[in-house]
PDB file of C-alpha atoms in Angstrom:
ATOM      1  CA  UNK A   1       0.000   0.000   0.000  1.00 49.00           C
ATOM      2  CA  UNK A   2       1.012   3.667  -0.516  1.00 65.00           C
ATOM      3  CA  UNK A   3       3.193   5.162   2.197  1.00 70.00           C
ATOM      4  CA  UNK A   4       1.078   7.990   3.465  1.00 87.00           C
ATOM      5  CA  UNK A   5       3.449   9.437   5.515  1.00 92.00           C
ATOM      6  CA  UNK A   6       4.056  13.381   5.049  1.00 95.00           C
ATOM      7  CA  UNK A   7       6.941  14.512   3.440  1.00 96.00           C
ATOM      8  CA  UNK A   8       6.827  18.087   4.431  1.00 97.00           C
ATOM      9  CA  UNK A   9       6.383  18.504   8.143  1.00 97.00           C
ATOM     10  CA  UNK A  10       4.967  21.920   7.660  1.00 97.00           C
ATOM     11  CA  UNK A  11       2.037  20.072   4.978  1.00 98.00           C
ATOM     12  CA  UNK A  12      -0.801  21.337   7.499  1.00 98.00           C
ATOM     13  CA  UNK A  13       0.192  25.172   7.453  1.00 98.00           C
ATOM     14  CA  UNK A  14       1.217  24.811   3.844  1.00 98.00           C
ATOM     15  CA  UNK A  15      -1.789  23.327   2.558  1.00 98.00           C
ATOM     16  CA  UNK A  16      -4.271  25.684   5.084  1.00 98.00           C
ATOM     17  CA  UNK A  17      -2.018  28.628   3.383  1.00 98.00           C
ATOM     18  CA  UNK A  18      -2.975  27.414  -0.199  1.00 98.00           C
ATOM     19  CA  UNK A  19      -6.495  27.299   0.573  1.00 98.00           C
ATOM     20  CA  UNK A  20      -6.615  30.966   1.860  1.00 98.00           C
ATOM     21  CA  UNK A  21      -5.551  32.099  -1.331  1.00 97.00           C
ATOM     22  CA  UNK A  22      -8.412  29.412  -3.866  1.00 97.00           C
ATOM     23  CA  UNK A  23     -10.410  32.804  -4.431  1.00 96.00           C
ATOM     24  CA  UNK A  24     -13.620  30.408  -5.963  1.00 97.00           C
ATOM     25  CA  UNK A  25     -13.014  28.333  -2.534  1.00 97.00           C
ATOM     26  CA  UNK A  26     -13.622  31.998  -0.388  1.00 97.00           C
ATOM     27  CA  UNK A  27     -16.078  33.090  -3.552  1.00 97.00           C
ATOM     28  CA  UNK A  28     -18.480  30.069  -2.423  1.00 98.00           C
ATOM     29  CA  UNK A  29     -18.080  29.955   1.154  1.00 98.00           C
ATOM     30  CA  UNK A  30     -15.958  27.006   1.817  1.00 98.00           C
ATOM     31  CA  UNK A  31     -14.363  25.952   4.606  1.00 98.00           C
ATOM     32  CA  UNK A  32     -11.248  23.689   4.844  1.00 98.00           C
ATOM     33  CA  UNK A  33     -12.566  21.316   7.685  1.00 98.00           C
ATOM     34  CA  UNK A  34     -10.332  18.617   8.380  1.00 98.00           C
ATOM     35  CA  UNK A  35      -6.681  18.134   7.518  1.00 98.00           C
ATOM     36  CA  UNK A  36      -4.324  15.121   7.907  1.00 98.00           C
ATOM     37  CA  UNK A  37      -1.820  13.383   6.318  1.00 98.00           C
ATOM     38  CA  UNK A  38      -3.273  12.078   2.454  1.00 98.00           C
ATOM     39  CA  UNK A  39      -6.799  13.296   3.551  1.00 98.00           C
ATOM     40  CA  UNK A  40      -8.514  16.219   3.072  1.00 98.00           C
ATOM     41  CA  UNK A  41     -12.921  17.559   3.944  1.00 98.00           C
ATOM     42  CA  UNK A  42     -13.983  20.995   2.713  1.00 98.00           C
ATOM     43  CA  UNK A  43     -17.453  21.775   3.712  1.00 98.00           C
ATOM     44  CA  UNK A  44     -19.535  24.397   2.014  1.00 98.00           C
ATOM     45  CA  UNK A  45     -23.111  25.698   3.202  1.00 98.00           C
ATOM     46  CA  UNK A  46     -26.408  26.162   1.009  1.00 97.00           C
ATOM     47  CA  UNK A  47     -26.672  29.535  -0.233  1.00 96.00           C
ATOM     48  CA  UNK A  48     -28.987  30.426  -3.844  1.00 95.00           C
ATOM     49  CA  UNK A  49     -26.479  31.303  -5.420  1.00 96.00           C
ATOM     50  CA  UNK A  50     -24.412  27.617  -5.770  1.00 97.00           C
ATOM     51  CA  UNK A  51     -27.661  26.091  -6.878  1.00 97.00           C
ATOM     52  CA  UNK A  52     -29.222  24.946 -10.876  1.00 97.00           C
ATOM     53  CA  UNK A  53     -32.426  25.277 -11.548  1.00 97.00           C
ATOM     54  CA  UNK A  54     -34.096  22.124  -8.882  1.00 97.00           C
ATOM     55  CA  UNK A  55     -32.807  24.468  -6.896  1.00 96.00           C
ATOM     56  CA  UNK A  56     -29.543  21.679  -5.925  1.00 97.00           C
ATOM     57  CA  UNK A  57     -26.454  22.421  -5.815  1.00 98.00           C
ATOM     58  CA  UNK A  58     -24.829  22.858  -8.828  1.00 98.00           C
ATOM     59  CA  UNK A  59     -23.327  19.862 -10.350  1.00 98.00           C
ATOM     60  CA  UNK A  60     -20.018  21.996 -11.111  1.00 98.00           C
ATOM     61  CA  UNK A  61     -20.001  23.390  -7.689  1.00 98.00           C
ATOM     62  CA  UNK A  62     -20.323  19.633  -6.268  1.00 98.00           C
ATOM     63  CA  UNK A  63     -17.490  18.684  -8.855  1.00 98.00           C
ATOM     64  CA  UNK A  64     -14.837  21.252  -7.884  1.00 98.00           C
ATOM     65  CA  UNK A  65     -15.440  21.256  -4.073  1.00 98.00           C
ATOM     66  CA  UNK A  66     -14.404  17.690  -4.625  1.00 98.00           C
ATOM     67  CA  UNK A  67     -11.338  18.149  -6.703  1.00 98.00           C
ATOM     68  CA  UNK A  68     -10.577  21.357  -4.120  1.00 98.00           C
ATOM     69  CA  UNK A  69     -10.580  18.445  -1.502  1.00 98.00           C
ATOM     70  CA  UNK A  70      -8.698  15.808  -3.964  1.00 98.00           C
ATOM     71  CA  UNK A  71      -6.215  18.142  -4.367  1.00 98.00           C
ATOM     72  CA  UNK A  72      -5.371  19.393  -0.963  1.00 98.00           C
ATOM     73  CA  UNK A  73      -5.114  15.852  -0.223  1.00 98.00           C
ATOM     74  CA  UNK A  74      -2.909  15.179  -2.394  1.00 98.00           C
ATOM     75  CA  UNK A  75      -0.782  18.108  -1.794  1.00 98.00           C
ATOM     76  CA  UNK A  76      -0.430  17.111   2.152  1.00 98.00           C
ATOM     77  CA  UNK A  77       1.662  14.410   0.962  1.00 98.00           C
ATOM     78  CA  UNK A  78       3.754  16.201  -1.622  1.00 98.00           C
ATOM     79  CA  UNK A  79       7.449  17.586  -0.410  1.00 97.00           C
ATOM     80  CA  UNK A  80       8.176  21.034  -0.171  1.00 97.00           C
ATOM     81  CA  UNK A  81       8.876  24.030  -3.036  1.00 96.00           C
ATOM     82  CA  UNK A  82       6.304  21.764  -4.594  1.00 97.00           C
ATOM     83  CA  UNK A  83       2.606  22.429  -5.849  1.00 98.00           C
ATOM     84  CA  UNK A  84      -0.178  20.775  -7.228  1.00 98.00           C
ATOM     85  CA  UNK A  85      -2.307  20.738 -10.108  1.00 98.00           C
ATOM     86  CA  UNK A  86      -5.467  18.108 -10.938  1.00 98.00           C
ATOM     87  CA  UNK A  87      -4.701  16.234 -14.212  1.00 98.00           C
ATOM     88  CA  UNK A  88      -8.553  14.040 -14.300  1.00 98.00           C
ATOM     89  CA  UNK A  89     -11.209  13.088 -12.452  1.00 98.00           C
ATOM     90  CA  UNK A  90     -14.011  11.128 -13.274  1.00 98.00           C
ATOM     91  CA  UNK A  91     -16.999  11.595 -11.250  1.00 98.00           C
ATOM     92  CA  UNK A  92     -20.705   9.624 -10.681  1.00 98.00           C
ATOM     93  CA  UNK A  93     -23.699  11.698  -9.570  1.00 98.00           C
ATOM     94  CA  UNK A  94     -25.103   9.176  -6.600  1.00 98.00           C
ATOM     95  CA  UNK A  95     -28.254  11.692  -5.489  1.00 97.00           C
ATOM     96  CA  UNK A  96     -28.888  14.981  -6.088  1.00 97.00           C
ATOM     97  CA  UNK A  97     -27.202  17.613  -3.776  1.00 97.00           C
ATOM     98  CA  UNK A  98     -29.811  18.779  -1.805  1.00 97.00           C
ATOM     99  CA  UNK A  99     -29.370  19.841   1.978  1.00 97.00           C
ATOM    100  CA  UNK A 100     -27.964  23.123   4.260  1.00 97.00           C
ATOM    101  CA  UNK A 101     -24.412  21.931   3.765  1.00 98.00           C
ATOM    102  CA  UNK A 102     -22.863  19.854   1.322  1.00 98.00           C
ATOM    103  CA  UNK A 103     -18.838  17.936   2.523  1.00 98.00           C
ATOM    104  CA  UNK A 104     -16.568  16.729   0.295  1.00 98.00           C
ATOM    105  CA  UNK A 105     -14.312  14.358   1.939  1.00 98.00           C
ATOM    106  CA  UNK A 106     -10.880  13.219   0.065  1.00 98.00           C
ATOM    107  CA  UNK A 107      -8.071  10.100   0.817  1.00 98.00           C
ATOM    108  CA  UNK A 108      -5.034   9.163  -1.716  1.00 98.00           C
ATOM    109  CA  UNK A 109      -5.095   6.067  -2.767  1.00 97.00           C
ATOM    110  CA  UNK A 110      -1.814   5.606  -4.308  1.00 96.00           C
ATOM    111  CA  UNK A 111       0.677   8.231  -4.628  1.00 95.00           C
ATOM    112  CA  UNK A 112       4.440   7.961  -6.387  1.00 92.00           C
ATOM    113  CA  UNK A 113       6.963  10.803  -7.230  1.00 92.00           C
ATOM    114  CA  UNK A 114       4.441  12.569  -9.957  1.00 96.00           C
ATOM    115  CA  UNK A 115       1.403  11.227  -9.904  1.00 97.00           C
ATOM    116  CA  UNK A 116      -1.304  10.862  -6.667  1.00 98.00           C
ATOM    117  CA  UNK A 117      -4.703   8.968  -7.019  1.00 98.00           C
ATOM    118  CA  UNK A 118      -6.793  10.199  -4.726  1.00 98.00           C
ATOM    119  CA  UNK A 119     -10.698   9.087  -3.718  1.00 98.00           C
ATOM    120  CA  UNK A 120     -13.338  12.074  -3.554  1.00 98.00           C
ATOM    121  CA  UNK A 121     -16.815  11.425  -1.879  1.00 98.00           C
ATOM    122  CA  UNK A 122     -19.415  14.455  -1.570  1.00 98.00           C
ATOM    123  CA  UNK A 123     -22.317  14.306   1.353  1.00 98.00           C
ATOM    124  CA  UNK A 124     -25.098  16.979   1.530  1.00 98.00           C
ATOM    125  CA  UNK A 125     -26.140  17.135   4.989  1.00 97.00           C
ATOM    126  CA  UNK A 126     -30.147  17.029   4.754  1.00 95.00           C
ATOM    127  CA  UNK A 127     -32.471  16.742   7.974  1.00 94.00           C
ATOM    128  CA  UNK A 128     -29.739  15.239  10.014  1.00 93.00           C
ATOM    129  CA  UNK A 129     -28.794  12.485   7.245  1.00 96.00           C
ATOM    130  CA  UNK A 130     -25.913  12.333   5.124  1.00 97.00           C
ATOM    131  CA  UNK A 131     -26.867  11.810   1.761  1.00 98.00           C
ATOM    132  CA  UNK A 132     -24.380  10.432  -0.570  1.00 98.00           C
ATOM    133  CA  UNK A 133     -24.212  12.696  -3.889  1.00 98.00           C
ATOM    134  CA  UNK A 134     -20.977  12.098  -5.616  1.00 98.00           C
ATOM    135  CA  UNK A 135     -17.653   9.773  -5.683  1.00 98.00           C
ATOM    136  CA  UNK A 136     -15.139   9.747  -8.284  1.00 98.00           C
ATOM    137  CA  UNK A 137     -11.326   9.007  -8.516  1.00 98.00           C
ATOM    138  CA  UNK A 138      -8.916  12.135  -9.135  1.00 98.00           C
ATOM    139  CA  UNK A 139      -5.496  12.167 -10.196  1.00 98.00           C
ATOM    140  CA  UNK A 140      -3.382  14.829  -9.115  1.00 98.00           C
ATOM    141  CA  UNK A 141       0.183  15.775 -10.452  1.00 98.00           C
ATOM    142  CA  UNK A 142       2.922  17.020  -7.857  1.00 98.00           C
ATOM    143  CA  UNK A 143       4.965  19.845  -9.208  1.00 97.00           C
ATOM    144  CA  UNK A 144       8.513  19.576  -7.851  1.00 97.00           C
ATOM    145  CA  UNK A 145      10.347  22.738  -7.895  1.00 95.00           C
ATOM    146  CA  UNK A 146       7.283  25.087  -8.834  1.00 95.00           C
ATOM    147  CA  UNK A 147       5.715  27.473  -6.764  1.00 95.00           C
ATOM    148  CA  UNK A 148       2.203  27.250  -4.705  1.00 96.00           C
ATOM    149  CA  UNK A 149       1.431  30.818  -6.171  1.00 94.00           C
ATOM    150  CA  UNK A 150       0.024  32.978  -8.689  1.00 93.00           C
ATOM    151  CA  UNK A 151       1.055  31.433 -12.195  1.00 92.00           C
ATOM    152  CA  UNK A 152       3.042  28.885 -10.388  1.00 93.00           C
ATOM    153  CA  UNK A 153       5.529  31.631  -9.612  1.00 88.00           C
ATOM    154  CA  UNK A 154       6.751  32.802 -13.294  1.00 90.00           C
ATOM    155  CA  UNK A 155       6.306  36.794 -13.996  1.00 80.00           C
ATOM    156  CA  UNK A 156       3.083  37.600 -15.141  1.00 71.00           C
ATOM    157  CA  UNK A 157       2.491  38.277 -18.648  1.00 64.00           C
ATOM    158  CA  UNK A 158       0.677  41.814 -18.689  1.00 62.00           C
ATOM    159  CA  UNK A 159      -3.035  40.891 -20.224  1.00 59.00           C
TER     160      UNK A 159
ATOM    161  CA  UNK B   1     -17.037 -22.428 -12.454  1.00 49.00           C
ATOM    162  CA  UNK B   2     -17.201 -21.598  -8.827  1.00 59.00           C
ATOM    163  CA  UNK B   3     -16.385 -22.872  -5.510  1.00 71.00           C
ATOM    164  CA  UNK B   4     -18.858 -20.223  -3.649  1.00 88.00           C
ATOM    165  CA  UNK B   5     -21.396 -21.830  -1.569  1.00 88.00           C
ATOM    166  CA  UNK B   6     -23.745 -19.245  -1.947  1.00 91.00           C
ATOM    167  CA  UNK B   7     -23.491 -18.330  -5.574  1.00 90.00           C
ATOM    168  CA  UNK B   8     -26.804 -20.285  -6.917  1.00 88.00           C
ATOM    169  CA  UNK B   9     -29.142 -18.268  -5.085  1.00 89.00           C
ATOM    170  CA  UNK B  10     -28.018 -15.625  -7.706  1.00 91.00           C
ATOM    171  CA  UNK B  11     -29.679 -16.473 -10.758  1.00 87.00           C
ATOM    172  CA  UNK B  12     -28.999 -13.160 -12.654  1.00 85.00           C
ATOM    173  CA  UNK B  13     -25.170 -14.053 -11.760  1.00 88.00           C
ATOM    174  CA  UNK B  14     -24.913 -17.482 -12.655  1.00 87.00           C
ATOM    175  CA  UNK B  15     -26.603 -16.506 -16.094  1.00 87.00           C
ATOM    176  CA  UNK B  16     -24.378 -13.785 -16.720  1.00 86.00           C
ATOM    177  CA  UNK B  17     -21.144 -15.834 -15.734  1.00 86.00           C
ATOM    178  CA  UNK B  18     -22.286 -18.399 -17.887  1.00 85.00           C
ATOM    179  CA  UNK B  19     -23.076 -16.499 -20.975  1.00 88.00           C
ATOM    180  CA  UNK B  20     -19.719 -14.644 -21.096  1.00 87.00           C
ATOM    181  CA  UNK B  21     -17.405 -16.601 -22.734  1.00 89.00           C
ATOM    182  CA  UNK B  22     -14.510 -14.172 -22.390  1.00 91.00           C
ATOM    183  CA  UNK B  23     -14.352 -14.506 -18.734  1.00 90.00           C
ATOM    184  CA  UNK B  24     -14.287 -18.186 -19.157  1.00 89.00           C
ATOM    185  CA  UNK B  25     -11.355 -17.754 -21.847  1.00 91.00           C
ATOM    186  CA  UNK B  26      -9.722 -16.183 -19.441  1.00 93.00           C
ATOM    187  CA  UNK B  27      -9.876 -18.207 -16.331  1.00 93.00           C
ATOM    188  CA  UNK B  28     -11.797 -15.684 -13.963  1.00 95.00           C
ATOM    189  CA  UNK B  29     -13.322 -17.683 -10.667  1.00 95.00           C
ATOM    190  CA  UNK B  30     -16.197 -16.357  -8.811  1.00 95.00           C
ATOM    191  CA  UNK B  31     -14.587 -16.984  -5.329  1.00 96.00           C
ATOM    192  CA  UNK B  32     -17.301 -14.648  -3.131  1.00 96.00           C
ATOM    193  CA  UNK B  33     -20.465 -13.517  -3.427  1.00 96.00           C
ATOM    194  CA  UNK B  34     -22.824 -10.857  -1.437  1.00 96.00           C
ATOM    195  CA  UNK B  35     -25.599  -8.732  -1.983  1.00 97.00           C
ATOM    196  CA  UNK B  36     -23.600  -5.518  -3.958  1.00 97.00           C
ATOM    197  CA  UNK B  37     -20.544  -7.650  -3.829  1.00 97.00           C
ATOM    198  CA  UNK B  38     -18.748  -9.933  -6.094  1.00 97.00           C
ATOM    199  CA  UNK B  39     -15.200 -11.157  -5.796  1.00 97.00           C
ATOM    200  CA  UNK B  40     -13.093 -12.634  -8.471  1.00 97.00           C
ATOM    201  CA  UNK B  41      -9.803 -14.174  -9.135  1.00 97.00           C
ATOM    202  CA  UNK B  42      -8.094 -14.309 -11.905  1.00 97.00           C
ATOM    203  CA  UNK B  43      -4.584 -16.300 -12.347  1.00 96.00           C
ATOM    204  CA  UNK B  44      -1.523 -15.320 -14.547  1.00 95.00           C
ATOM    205  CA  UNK B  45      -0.184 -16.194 -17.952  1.00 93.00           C
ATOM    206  CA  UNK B  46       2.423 -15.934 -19.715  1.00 91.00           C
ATOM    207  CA  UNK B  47       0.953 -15.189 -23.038  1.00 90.00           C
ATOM    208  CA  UNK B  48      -0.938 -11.784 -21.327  1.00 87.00           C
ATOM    209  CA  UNK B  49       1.930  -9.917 -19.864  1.00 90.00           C
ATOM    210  CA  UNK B  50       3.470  -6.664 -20.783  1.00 90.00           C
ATOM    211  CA  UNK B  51       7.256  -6.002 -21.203  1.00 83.00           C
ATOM    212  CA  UNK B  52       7.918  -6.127 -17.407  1.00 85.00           C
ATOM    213  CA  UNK B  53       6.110  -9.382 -16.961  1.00 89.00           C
ATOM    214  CA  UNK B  54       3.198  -8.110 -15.716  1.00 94.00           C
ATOM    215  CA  UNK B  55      -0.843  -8.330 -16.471  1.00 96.00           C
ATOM    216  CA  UNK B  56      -1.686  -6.467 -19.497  1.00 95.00           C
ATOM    217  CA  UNK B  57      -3.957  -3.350 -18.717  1.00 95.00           C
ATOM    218  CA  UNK B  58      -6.114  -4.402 -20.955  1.00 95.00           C
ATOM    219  CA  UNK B  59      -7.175  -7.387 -18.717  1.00 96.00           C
ATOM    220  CA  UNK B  60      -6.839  -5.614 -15.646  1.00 97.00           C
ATOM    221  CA  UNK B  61      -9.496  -2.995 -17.281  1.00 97.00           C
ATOM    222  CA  UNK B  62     -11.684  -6.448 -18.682  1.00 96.00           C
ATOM    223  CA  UNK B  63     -11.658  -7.442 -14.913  1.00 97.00           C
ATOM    224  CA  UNK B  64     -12.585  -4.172 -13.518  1.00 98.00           C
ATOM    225  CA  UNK B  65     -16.058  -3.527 -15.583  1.00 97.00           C
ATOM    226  CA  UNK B  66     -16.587  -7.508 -15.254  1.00 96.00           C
ATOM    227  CA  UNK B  67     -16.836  -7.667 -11.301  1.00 97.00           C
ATOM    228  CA  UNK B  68     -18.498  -4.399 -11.618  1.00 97.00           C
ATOM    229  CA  UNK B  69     -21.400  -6.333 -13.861  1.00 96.00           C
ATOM    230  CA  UNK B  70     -21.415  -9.288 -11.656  1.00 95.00           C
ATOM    231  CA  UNK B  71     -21.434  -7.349  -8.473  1.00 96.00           C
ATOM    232  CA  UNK B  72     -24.715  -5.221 -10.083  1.00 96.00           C
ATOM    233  CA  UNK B  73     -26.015  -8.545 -10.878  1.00 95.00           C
ATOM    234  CA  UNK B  74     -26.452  -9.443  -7.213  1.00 95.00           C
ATOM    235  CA  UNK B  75     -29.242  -6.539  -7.280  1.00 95.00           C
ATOM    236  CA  UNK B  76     -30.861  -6.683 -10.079  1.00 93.00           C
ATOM    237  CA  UNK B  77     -34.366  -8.210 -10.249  1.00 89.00           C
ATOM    238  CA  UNK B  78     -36.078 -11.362 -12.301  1.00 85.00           C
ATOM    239  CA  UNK B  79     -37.274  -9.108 -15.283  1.00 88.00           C
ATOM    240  CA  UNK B  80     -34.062  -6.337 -15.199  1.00 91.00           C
ATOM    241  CA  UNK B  81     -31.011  -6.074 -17.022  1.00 91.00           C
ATOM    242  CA  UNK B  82     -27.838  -3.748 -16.475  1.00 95.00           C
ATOM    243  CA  UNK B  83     -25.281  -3.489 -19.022  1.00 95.00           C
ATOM    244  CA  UNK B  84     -21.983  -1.219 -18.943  1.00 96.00           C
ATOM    245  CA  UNK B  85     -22.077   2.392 -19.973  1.00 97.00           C
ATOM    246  CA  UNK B  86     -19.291   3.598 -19.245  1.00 97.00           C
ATOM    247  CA  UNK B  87     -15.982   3.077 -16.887  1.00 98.00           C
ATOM    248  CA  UNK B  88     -12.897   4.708 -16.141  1.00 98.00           C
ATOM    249  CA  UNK B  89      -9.936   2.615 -14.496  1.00 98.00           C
ATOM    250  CA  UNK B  90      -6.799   4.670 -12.657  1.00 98.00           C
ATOM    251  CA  UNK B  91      -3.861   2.075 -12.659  1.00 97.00           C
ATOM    252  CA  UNK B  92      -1.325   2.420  -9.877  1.00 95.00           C
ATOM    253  CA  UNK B  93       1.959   1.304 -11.585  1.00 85.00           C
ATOM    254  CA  UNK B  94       1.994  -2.024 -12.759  1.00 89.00           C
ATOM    255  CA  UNK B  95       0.151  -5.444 -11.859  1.00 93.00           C
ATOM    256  CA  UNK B  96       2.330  -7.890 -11.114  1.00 93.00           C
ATOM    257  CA  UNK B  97       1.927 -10.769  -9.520  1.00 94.00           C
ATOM    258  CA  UNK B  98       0.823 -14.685  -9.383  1.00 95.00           C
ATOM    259  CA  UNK B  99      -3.055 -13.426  -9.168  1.00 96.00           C
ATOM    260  CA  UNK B 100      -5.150 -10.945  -9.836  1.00 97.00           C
ATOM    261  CA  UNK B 101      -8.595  -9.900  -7.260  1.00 98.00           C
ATOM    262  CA  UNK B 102     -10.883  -7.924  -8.361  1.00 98.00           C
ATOM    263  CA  UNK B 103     -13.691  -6.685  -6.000  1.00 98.00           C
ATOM    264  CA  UNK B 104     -16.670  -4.882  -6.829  1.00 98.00           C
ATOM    265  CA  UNK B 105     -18.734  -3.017  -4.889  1.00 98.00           C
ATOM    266  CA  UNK B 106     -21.962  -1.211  -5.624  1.00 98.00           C
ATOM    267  CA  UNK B 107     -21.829   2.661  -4.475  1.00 98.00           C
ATOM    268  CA  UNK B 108     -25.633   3.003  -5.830  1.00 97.00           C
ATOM    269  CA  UNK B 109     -28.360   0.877  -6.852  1.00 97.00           C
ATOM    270  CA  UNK B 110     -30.730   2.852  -8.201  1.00 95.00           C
ATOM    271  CA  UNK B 111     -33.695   1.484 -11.054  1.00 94.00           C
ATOM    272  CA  UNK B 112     -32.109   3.055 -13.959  1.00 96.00           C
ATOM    273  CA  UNK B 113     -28.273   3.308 -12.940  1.00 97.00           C
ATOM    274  CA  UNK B 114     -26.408   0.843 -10.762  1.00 98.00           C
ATOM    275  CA  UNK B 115     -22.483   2.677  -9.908  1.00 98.00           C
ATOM    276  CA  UNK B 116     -20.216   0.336  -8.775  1.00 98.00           C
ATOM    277  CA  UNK B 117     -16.613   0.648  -7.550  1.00 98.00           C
ATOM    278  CA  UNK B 118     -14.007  -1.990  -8.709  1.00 98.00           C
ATOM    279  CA  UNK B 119     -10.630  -2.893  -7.129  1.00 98.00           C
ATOM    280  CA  UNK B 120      -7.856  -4.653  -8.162  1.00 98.00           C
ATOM    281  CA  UNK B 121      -5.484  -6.088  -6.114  1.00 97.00           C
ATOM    282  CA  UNK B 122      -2.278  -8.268  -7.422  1.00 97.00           C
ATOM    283  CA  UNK B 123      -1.598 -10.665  -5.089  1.00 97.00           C
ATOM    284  CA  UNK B 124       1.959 -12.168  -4.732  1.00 94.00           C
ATOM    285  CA  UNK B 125       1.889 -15.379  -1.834  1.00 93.00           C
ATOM    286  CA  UNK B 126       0.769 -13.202   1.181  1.00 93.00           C
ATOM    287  CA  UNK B 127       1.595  -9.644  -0.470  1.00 94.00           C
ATOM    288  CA  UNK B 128      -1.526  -7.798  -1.990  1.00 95.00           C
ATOM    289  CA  UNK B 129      -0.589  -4.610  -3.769  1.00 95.00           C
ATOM    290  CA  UNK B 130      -3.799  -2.534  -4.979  1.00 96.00           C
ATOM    291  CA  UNK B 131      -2.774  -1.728  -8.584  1.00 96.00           C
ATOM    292  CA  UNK B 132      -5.924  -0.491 -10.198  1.00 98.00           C
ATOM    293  CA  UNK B 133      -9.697   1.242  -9.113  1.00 98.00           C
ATOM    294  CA  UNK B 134     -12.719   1.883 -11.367  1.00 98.00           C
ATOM    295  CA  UNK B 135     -16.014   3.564 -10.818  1.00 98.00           C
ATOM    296  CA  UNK B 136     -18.550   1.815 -13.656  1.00 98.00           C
ATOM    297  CA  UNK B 137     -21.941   2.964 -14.647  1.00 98.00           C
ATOM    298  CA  UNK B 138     -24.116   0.320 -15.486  1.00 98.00           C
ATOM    299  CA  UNK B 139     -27.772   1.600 -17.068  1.00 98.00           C
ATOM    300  CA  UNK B 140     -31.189  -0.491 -17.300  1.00 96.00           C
ATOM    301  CA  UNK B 141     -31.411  -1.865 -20.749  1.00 89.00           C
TER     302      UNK B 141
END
């Protein structure tokens, strides 16, 4: 089985960092709610504006607070002066996303120098139930020598 | 065909084991057997390996959507019938080994769709190395 252990002993404050700055994560009102070694929750609560037209969540919303989660997971394992960057994910609809708060909850599966696999499961939380709504398998590269920031650290071509 | 105790009192199994003649080709056992669960083994040869001496993908992905169709199997009622969609398999590295085990696992049974989750695990005397997952969508034909 994959060794899960941490590379970067710093990975919590790293990844929490990272998060502060995913301006659609803050744009959406998502909260990075549990952190550990290969595994990664972000939670985000109901507002109108995240949902289609049954008045669920948003398909797209459900998708990327997944990957958001897939990724951070991924990225606690990765060593440091690296970053991350989602190459695929394949995702099932279970249920639709109906509730007050919707959790996407992440764990690698397999991880080697480049590449990380990592599980993503979403849960709307719906009159005290959790409701199963999405699972799908990402795969995450790690970025060894690139930076965690803006245009993974290169100057910024004026626009 | 199968050394599983339980196995008969899955008729929509049994039939679809029977009918496919691939997994026969092959060599795939049934070895368990639950409601949204099917287990199967499958053991190597030569004449399927890649460069490194390992299970072609190719099989490991045949294995993957077949557990997944046995495992929706287990659910499906007298006058249903669930054929593959759609899957896509992540391989971890490469499957090597003296066996393969896939497992499949339904994540939803629903009328229309069944999703089931496939593992494969290459097993090596007492070693077992997961080397491949799948999430297959199976629809009502």
């Amino acid at each position: 089985m994959t060794d899960l252990k941490p590379k970067n002993p710093d990975f919590d404050a790293v990844v929490r960092n990272s998060f502060g700055r995913q301006s659609f994560m803050d744009f959406i009102g998502a909260d990075l709610t549990q952190l550990s070694a290969g595994s990664c929750d972000i939670s985000v609560p109901h507002q109108a504006g995240l949902t289609q037209q049954h008045g669920f969540f948003h398909g797209g919303l459900v998708s990327a607070l997944a990957d958001s989660a897939a990724g951070y997971a991924a990225f606690s394992l990765f060593p440091a002066n690296s970053t991350v960057l989602t190459v695929d994910f394949k995702v099932n609809f279970l249920n639709p996303s109906e509730g007050k708060l919707l959790i996407a909850k992440a764990q690698v599966i397999s991880m080697d120098r480049k590449i990380c696999h990592v599980n993503g499961d979403v849960f709307a939380m719906k009159d005290g139930r959790e409701i199963h709504c999405l699972t799908g398998i990402f795969t995450m590269m790690c970025l060894e020598g690139r930076s965690d920031s803006a245009n993974l650290g290169r100057a910024k071509v004026a626009s | 065909m199968s050394k599983v105790s339980n196995l008969k009192e899955y008729g929509h199994l049994v039939h679809l084991f029977d009918s496919q003649k691939f997994m026969r080709h092959l060599g795939v056992e049934i070895t368990d057997v639950a409601d949204g669960h099917c287990e199967m083994m499958l053991p190597f040869q030569e004449s399927w390996s890649e460069k490194n001496g390992s299970f072609s993908k190719a099989i490991v992905g045949a294995l993957a959507e077949n557990v997944a169709s046995a495992a929706a199997a287990t659910l499906t009622k007298v006058d249903e019938s669930f054929s593959a969609s759609e899957y896509k398999i992540n391989l971890f590295g490469t499957a090597a080994g003296e066996k393969l085990l896939a497992v499949g696992e339904i994540i939803k049974s629903g009328r229309s769709l069944k999703i089931v989750r496939s593992n494969i695990y290459a097993l090596n005397g007492a070693d077992r190395v997961h080397c491949a997952s799948a999430i297959v969508t199976l629809v009502a034909a």
